Every structure is written in structure tokens, then in C-alpha cells.
Short mmCIF file of C-alpha atoms in Angstrom, two decimals:
data_model
loop_
_atom_site.label_atom_id
_atom_site.label_comp_id
_atom_site.label_asym_id
_atom_site.label_seq_id
_atom_site.Cartn_x
_atom_site.Cartn_y
_atom_site.Cartn_z
CA MET A 15 -26.72 46.96 -20.49
CA ILE A 16 -23.57 44.71 -20.92
CA THR A 17 -21.56 44.46 -24.36
CA LYS A 18 -20.71 41.06 -25.94
CA ALA A 19 -17.23 41.56 -24.64
CA GLU A 20 -18.27 41.93 -21.08
CA LEU A 21 -20.60 39.10 -21.54
CA LEU A 22 -17.59 36.73 -22.48
CA THR A 23 -15.64 38.13 -19.62
CA LEU A 24 -18.38 37.37 -17.30
CA LEU A 25 -18.82 33.82 -18.40
CA ARG A 26 -15.01 33.35 -18.16
CA GLN A 27 -15.26 34.39 -14.35
CA GLU A 28 -18.33 32.37 -13.59
CA VAL A 29 -18.19 29.19 -15.76
CA VAL A 30 -15.39 26.82 -14.42
CA PRO A 31 -14.95 23.20 -15.08
CA ALA A 32 -15.66 20.88 -12.29
CA LEU A 33 -15.26 16.96 -12.00
CA GLY A 34 -18.80 16.46 -9.95
CA CYS A 35 -21.27 18.54 -8.24
CA THR A 36 -19.50 21.83 -7.04
CA GLU A 37 -20.70 21.53 -3.24
CA PRO A 38 -18.85 18.29 -2.39
CA VAL A 39 -16.15 19.35 -4.55
CA CYS A 40 -15.71 22.74 -2.93
CA VAL A 41 -15.38 21.02 0.38
CA ALA A 42 -12.96 18.50 -1.13
CA LEU A 43 -10.79 21.26 -2.36
CA ALA A 44 -10.65 23.03 1.16
CA ALA A 45 -9.44 19.91 2.51
CA ALA A 46 -6.92 19.21 -0.18
CA ASP A 47 -5.48 22.65 0.45
CA ALA A 48 -5.57 22.22 4.21
CA TYR A 49 -3.87 18.97 4.32
CA HIS A 50 -1.30 20.25 1.35
CA ALA A 51 -0.28 22.96 3.88
CA ILE A 52 0.51 20.56 6.75
CA GLY A 53 1.21 17.04 5.47
CA GLY A 54 1.96 14.19 8.06
CA ASP A 55 -0.73 11.39 8.84
CA ILE A 56 -4.21 12.57 9.31
CA VAL A 57 -5.82 12.45 12.78
CA SER A 58 -8.89 14.48 12.22
CA ILE A 59 -10.96 16.49 9.62
CA LYS A 60 -13.11 19.44 10.33
CA VAL A 61 -15.18 21.40 7.82
CA GLU A 62 -17.57 24.03 8.45
CA VAL A 63 -19.83 25.09 5.47
CA ASN A 64 -22.72 27.64 4.84
CA PRO A 65 -26.32 26.09 5.17
CA GLY A 66 -26.50 26.25 1.21
CA ILE A 67 -23.50 23.80 0.80
CA TYR A 68 -24.77 21.76 3.51
CA LYS A 69 -28.17 21.11 2.02
CA ASN A 70 -27.12 20.87 -1.52
CA GLY A 71 -24.12 18.62 -0.80
CA MET A 72 -24.89 16.17 1.93
CA SER A 73 -26.73 13.49 -0.56
CA VAL A 74 -24.74 14.16 -3.57
CA GLY A 75 -22.83 11.54 -5.35
CA ILE A 76 -18.83 11.66 -6.17
CA PRO A 77 -17.60 10.57 -9.51
CA GLY A 78 -15.65 7.33 -9.41
CA PHE A 79 -16.55 6.90 -5.76
CA ASP A 80 -19.49 4.80 -4.08
CA ARG A 81 -20.36 6.78 -1.03
CA VAL A 82 -22.42 10.26 -0.94
CA GLY A 83 -21.99 13.29 1.07
CA LEU A 84 -19.77 15.93 2.40
CA LYS A 85 -17.89 13.88 4.99
CA TYR A 86 -16.55 11.50 2.22
CA ALA A 87 -15.69 14.54 0.08
CA ALA A 88 -13.62 16.12 2.87
CA ALA A 89 -12.00 12.71 3.49
CA LEU A 90 -11.18 12.52 -0.18
CA GLY A 91 -9.85 16.04 -0.44
CA ALA A 92 -7.66 15.49 2.56
CA CYS A 93 -6.24 12.12 1.28
CA LEU A 94 -5.87 13.71 -2.28
CA GLY A 95 -3.91 16.89 -1.04
CA ASN A 96 -4.12 18.26 -4.67
CA PRO A 97 -5.43 21.70 -4.44
CA HIS A 98 -3.57 22.73 -7.87
CA LYS A 99 -6.18 20.68 -9.55
CA SER A 100 -8.75 23.14 -8.31
CA LEU A 101 -12.43 21.92 -8.96
CA GLU A 102 -10.94 18.94 -11.09
CA LEU A 103 -9.12 17.36 -8.30
CA LEU A 104 -11.38 14.43 -7.85
CA GLU A 105 -9.99 12.92 -11.07
CA ASP A 106 -7.03 11.81 -9.20
CA ILE A 107 -9.17 9.24 -7.04
CA SER A 108 -7.59 5.95 -6.76
CA GLU A 109 -8.61 2.81 -5.05
CA GLU A 110 -5.93 3.33 -2.38
CA THR A 111 -7.18 6.91 -1.92
CA ALA A 112 -10.90 5.96 -1.70
CA LYS A 113 -10.40 3.12 0.81
CA LYS A 114 -8.35 5.39 2.93
CA SER A 115 -11.22 8.15 2.77
CA VAL A 116 -13.94 5.46 3.76
CA GLU A 117 -11.68 4.40 6.77
CA LEU A 118 -11.19 8.08 7.91
CA ALA A 119 -14.94 8.83 7.48
CA GLU A 120 -16.31 5.78 8.92
CA ALA A 121 -14.08 5.61 11.98
CA HIS A 122 -15.40 9.30 12.62
CA HIS A 123 -12.60 11.17 12.09
CA VAL A 124 -14.41 13.45 9.91
CA ILE A 125 -16.91 16.15 10.96
CA VAL A 126 -18.91 18.54 8.89
CA MET A 127 -20.76 21.51 10.51
CA ILE A 128 -22.97 24.29 9.48
CA ASN A 129 -22.09 27.82 10.18
CA HIS A 130 -25.54 29.43 10.05
CA SER A 131 -24.01 32.97 10.49
CA GLU A 132 -22.33 32.61 6.99
CA THR A 133 -24.93 33.40 4.32
CA GLN A 134 -22.90 33.41 1.40
CA LEU A 135 -20.76 30.63 -0.18
CA TYR A 136 -18.15 29.56 2.76
CA ALA A 137 -16.25 26.30 3.51
CA ARG A 138 -13.32 26.10 6.00
CA ALA A 139 -11.35 22.95 6.69
CA GLU A 140 -9.20 22.27 9.76
CA ILE A 141 -7.07 19.06 9.53
CA ILE A 142 -5.12 17.88 12.59
CA THR A 143 -2.14 15.81 11.62
CA THR A 144 1.03 14.36 13.40
CA ALA A 145 2.86 17.55 11.76
CA GLY A 146 0.13 19.90 13.38
CA ILE A 147 -2.93 21.92 11.82
CA GLY A 148 -3.74 22.91 8.29
CA ILE A 149 -6.38 25.48 7.46
CA SER A 150 -7.98 26.62 4.36
CA GLU A 151 -11.03 28.74 3.90
CA ILE A 152 -12.99 29.14 0.66
CA ARG A 153 -15.46 32.05 -0.04
CA ASN A 154 -17.50 33.73 -2.51
CA THR A 155 -17.24 31.06 -5.28
CA HIS A 156 -16.47 27.22 -5.14
CA ALA A 157 -12.45 27.69 -5.94
CA ASN A 158 -11.81 30.78 -4.27
CA ILE A 159 -9.33 29.84 -1.59
CA ILE A 160 -8.86 33.30 0.42
CA LEU A 161 -6.57 31.68 3.20
CA THR A 162 -4.18 28.85 3.82
CA LYS A 163 -2.51 28.36 7.13
CA ARG A 164 0.33 25.80 8.65
CA ASN A 165 -0.09 25.96 12.25
CA HIS A 166 0.10 29.73 13.25
CA GLU A 167 1.82 30.53 9.84
CA VAL A 168 -0.29 32.14 7.04
CA LEU A 169 0.83 30.78 3.71
CA PHE A 170 -1.55 32.36 1.36
CA GLN A 171 -4.37 35.07 2.30
CA LYS A 172 -6.42 37.46 -0.01
CA GLU A 173 -9.04 39.96 0.63
CA TYR A 174 -12.58 39.08 -0.34
CA GLU A 175 -15.80 40.97 -0.66
CA THR A 176 -19.25 39.64 0.52
CA SER A 177 -20.79 40.62 -2.51
CA SER A 178 -19.29 39.80 -6.10
CA ASN A 179 -21.49 42.55 -7.96
CA ASP A 180 -18.84 44.48 -9.89
CA GLN A 181 -19.93 47.10 -12.47
CA ILE A 182 -20.64 44.56 -15.05
CA HIS A 183 -23.11 42.52 -12.44
CA GLN A 184 -24.80 45.77 -11.87
CA ARG A 185 -25.36 46.49 -15.37
CA LEU A 186 -26.45 42.81 -16.06
CA MET A 187 -28.87 43.36 -13.20
CA ASP A 188 -30.73 46.44 -15.27
CA MET A 189 -31.17 44.17 -18.36
CA THR A 190 -34.23 42.04 -19.46
CA VAL A 191 -33.95 38.50 -20.30
CA ALA A 192 -34.78 39.48 -23.98
CA GLN A 193 -31.58 41.95 -23.88
CA ILE A 194 -29.32 39.18 -22.40
CA ARG A 195 -30.56 36.65 -25.27
CA GLU A 196 -29.61 39.27 -27.70
CA VAL A 197 -26.27 40.00 -26.38
CA VAL A 198 -25.65 36.19 -26.48
CA ASP A 199 -26.85 35.84 -30.09
CA GLN A 200 -23.89 38.28 -30.83
CA CYS A 201 -21.50 35.94 -29.69
CA THR A 202 -19.73 33.25 -32.07
CA GLU A 203 -19.58 29.42 -31.76
CA GLU A 204 -16.01 29.94 -31.56
CA GLU A 205 -16.02 32.46 -28.55
CA LEU A 206 -18.11 30.18 -26.64
CA ALA A 207 -16.39 26.84 -27.44
CA TYR A 208 -14.41 26.62 -24.31
CA MET A 209 -17.61 25.80 -22.33
CA THR A 210 -17.68 22.43 -23.88
CA GLU A 211 -14.33 21.65 -23.94
CA GLY A 212 -13.29 17.86 -23.50
CA VAL A 213 -17.09 16.98 -23.59
CA GLU A 214 -18.79 15.69 -26.66
CA MET A 215 -22.19 17.32 -25.94
CA ALA A 216 -23.62 18.32 -29.28
CA ALA A 217 -24.31 14.55 -30.18
CA TYR A 218 -25.76 13.87 -26.48
CA VAL A 219 -28.28 16.62 -26.85
CA HIS A 220 -29.02 16.05 -30.36
CA ALA A 221 -28.37 19.89 -31.16
CA SER A 222 -25.83 21.77 -33.37
CA ASN A 223 -22.79 22.99 -31.39
CA GLU A 224 -23.55 26.43 -32.23
CA LYS A 225 -27.04 25.89 -30.76
CA LEU A 226 -25.44 24.02 -27.92
CA VAL A 227 -22.93 26.61 -26.75
CA LYS A 228 -25.24 29.47 -27.14
CA ALA A 229 -27.87 27.77 -25.14
CA LEU A 230 -25.23 26.98 -22.52
CA ALA A 231 -24.02 30.82 -22.59
CA PHE A 232 -27.82 31.79 -22.06
CA SER A 233 -28.38 29.39 -19.30
CA HIS A 234 -25.24 30.46 -17.46
CA ALA A 235 -25.76 34.26 -18.02
CA LEU A 236 -29.11 33.73 -16.63
CA ASN A 237 -27.86 32.07 -13.62
CA VAL A 238 -25.28 34.87 -12.81
CA TYR A 239 -28.45 37.23 -13.38
CA ILE A 240 -30.38 35.32 -10.70
CA LYS A 241 -27.52 35.21 -8.22
CA SER A 242 -26.84 38.95 -8.58
CA PHE A 243 -30.56 39.43 -7.03
CA THR A 244 -30.72 36.44 -4.78
CA GLY A 245 -27.27 35.31 -4.07
CA LYS A 246 -28.24 31.87 -5.03
CA LEU A 247 -28.12 29.98 -8.46
CA VAL A 248 -30.73 28.23 -10.11
CA CYS A 249 -29.25 24.60 -11.18
CA HIS A 250 -29.63 24.20 -15.08
CA LEU A 251 -26.73 21.98 -16.08
CA TRP A 252 -25.97 20.30 -19.22
CA MET A 253 -23.94 16.84 -18.41
CA ARG A 254 -22.00 14.41 -20.42
CA SER A 255 -20.49 11.32 -18.88
CA VAL A 256 -16.75 11.00 -19.30
CA ARG A 257 -13.95 8.50 -18.64
CA GLY A 258 -16.46 5.73 -18.54
CA HIS A 259 -18.62 7.27 -16.01
CA ARG A 260 -22.44 6.99 -16.48
CA SER A 261 -24.68 9.75 -16.62
CA LEU A 262 -27.25 9.31 -13.75
CA GLY A 263 -29.96 11.84 -14.79
CA ARG A 264 -31.88 13.55 -12.51
CA HIS A 265 -31.10 12.04 -9.03
CA GLY A 266 -28.41 14.44 -7.83
CA LEU A 267 -25.70 12.04 -8.75
CA ALA A 268 -22.95 13.80 -10.64
CA SER A 269 -20.90 11.31 -12.72
CA GLY A 270 -19.23 13.65 -15.22
CA ARG A 271 -17.23 16.57 -16.18
CA GLN A 272 -19.44 19.62 -16.21
CA ARG A 273 -19.36 23.44 -16.74
CA LEU A 274 -20.88 24.93 -13.89
CA SER A 275 -21.87 28.42 -12.90
CA ASP A 276 -20.75 27.91 -9.53
CA GLY A 277 -24.20 26.47 -8.51
CA PRO A 278 -25.65 23.72 -6.62
CA CYS A 279 -25.94 20.36 -8.74
CA HIS A 280 -28.77 19.29 -6.93
CA TYR A 281 -30.95 18.22 -10.12
CA GLN A 282 -29.10 16.86 -13.40
CA HIS A 283 -31.12 17.47 -16.29
CA GLU A 284 -30.83 15.61 -19.43
CA ARG A 285 -32.81 17.24 -22.01
CA LYS A 286 -32.99 17.86 -25.51
CA SER A 287 -33.04 21.50 -26.58
CA ASP A 288 -33.72 23.79 -29.66
CA TRP A 289 -31.97 27.03 -29.14
CA ASN A 290 -34.58 28.83 -31.33
CA GLY A 291 -37.15 27.56 -28.96
CA LEU A 292 -35.89 28.96 -25.52
#
């Protein structure tokens, strides 16, 4: 059984800010990192992903953009070239960037392929420009860049494990759902407040902020729990429109800043919840 401190550590590791659904954002991030490594005028963009990212991302919308799917996400990332923004890179989309991205994608300069041998989260972008080739690879979690290359030069590389189950994850797997709920209840509103940073969610779901953050923590902890057994996450997300983007409900169209447990955003649930009723 994990302690409250370990739960908070786990949530800090797993729950990250993202603008949009994490599948297209992950692809955009890989493309942005690959382009940032090489620069120059874009000639072609090739992205390779695992089946899960492909399935969950091909028909998902992108905040502030009127196209859907991974090839547009890849084009946007390459045109933005801002990997330092991590999963919030799409907030930098401008009219010029959007136009250039559409031109690249619709002129068939972007290809997205499935690598069926990759069973865990994986995205690799190779961008050919007038300066050469930039490569970026992401594994395990949506913002975990493990390789950046400029031509034959490795700019960044780190080791990764095929499984993210450390000791905390292992002990989480031994717990019951009731025990997870019990540990979440030990957390204070202040300790969980970061999960709703920048999002006025309490008014949106008609719940007190304390109930909201605890419900969020419980939901994300369960997602991590499920992932520990299956390698996949159930999408149980809370969303609030920001910066004038409108919430589009349950149709897989992300349009606001979210706190995600690195899970697919295929369905957006607008729901009212009573923490005591969970």
C-alpha cells in the first residue's frame, strides 16, 4: 500500500498540463523537437507511432485549428519548432503557422505511419529540410523525449525502460480501489490544487473545489492503477474551455487546457460529480 506522500509523488509524475488531447500533442511535440534540432525550410515530415496513438489521434481535433488528425499535428509541430513548451506547445499557433501547416499536409509533404512492433507509447519524427534531417523520439509518456538528432549528431539521448512500473507503481497494484480512495481522502485541497491550475473548474462542474480536486486525484490514480496492469489508460477527463475555445463535449474534440494522466482523449466527459457519491 502506498502512503499519501507517495500518491502525491505519483500524481506529480503522471498528471501533466496539456493543451489538447495528448495523442496529437505528442506527435506535434516530436515534430517540433525534430525541426528545432535541424532548422531550415521543411521538405518532408515522416512520423511513426504505435497503434494506440494512431487509433486515438487520427480523428481528434486540435485547439485553435480547423483540421483534425495526426498529419496536421505533425505539420503544426514542425512549423512551431517550440519543444520547450512541452505538451502546451500548441498554444503558440498563429494564423501564419496554421496556414503553413495546412499547405504542408495537403501538399502531401507529411506522412504518418504505424509501427505495429511498438506496443507501448511511441512517436518518432523525422523531418527533412534544406539543412538536413532532424529526428526526435518519444517513449513511455507523451512528453518523454528520449532522443534528438541533427543529421548524424546525437544532441540528446537518455535511457528508457519498456515498463514504467517502479516500486510505487508495484505497491499501487496491490491495493484495492477502496484503499486508493482512502489515501486520496488523506490529501488536502492545497496539496492537490496544482491539478486545476489555470482552469476555473469548480464552477463548471458545480462542485466545491475540495470535492473536485479529490475526485480528479482519485480518477487519475485509478488511471495509473489500470495502466499498471494493462499498459493502457481509461479516458476519464475533466475539461474546461480556456482562451475563448469552446468545450465540445463527448465527440473527441479537445478545445481546452486539460490535466491529463497521459491517457487517450477520445471521449470528453462533461459531468457533474459529487465526490461523496463516487
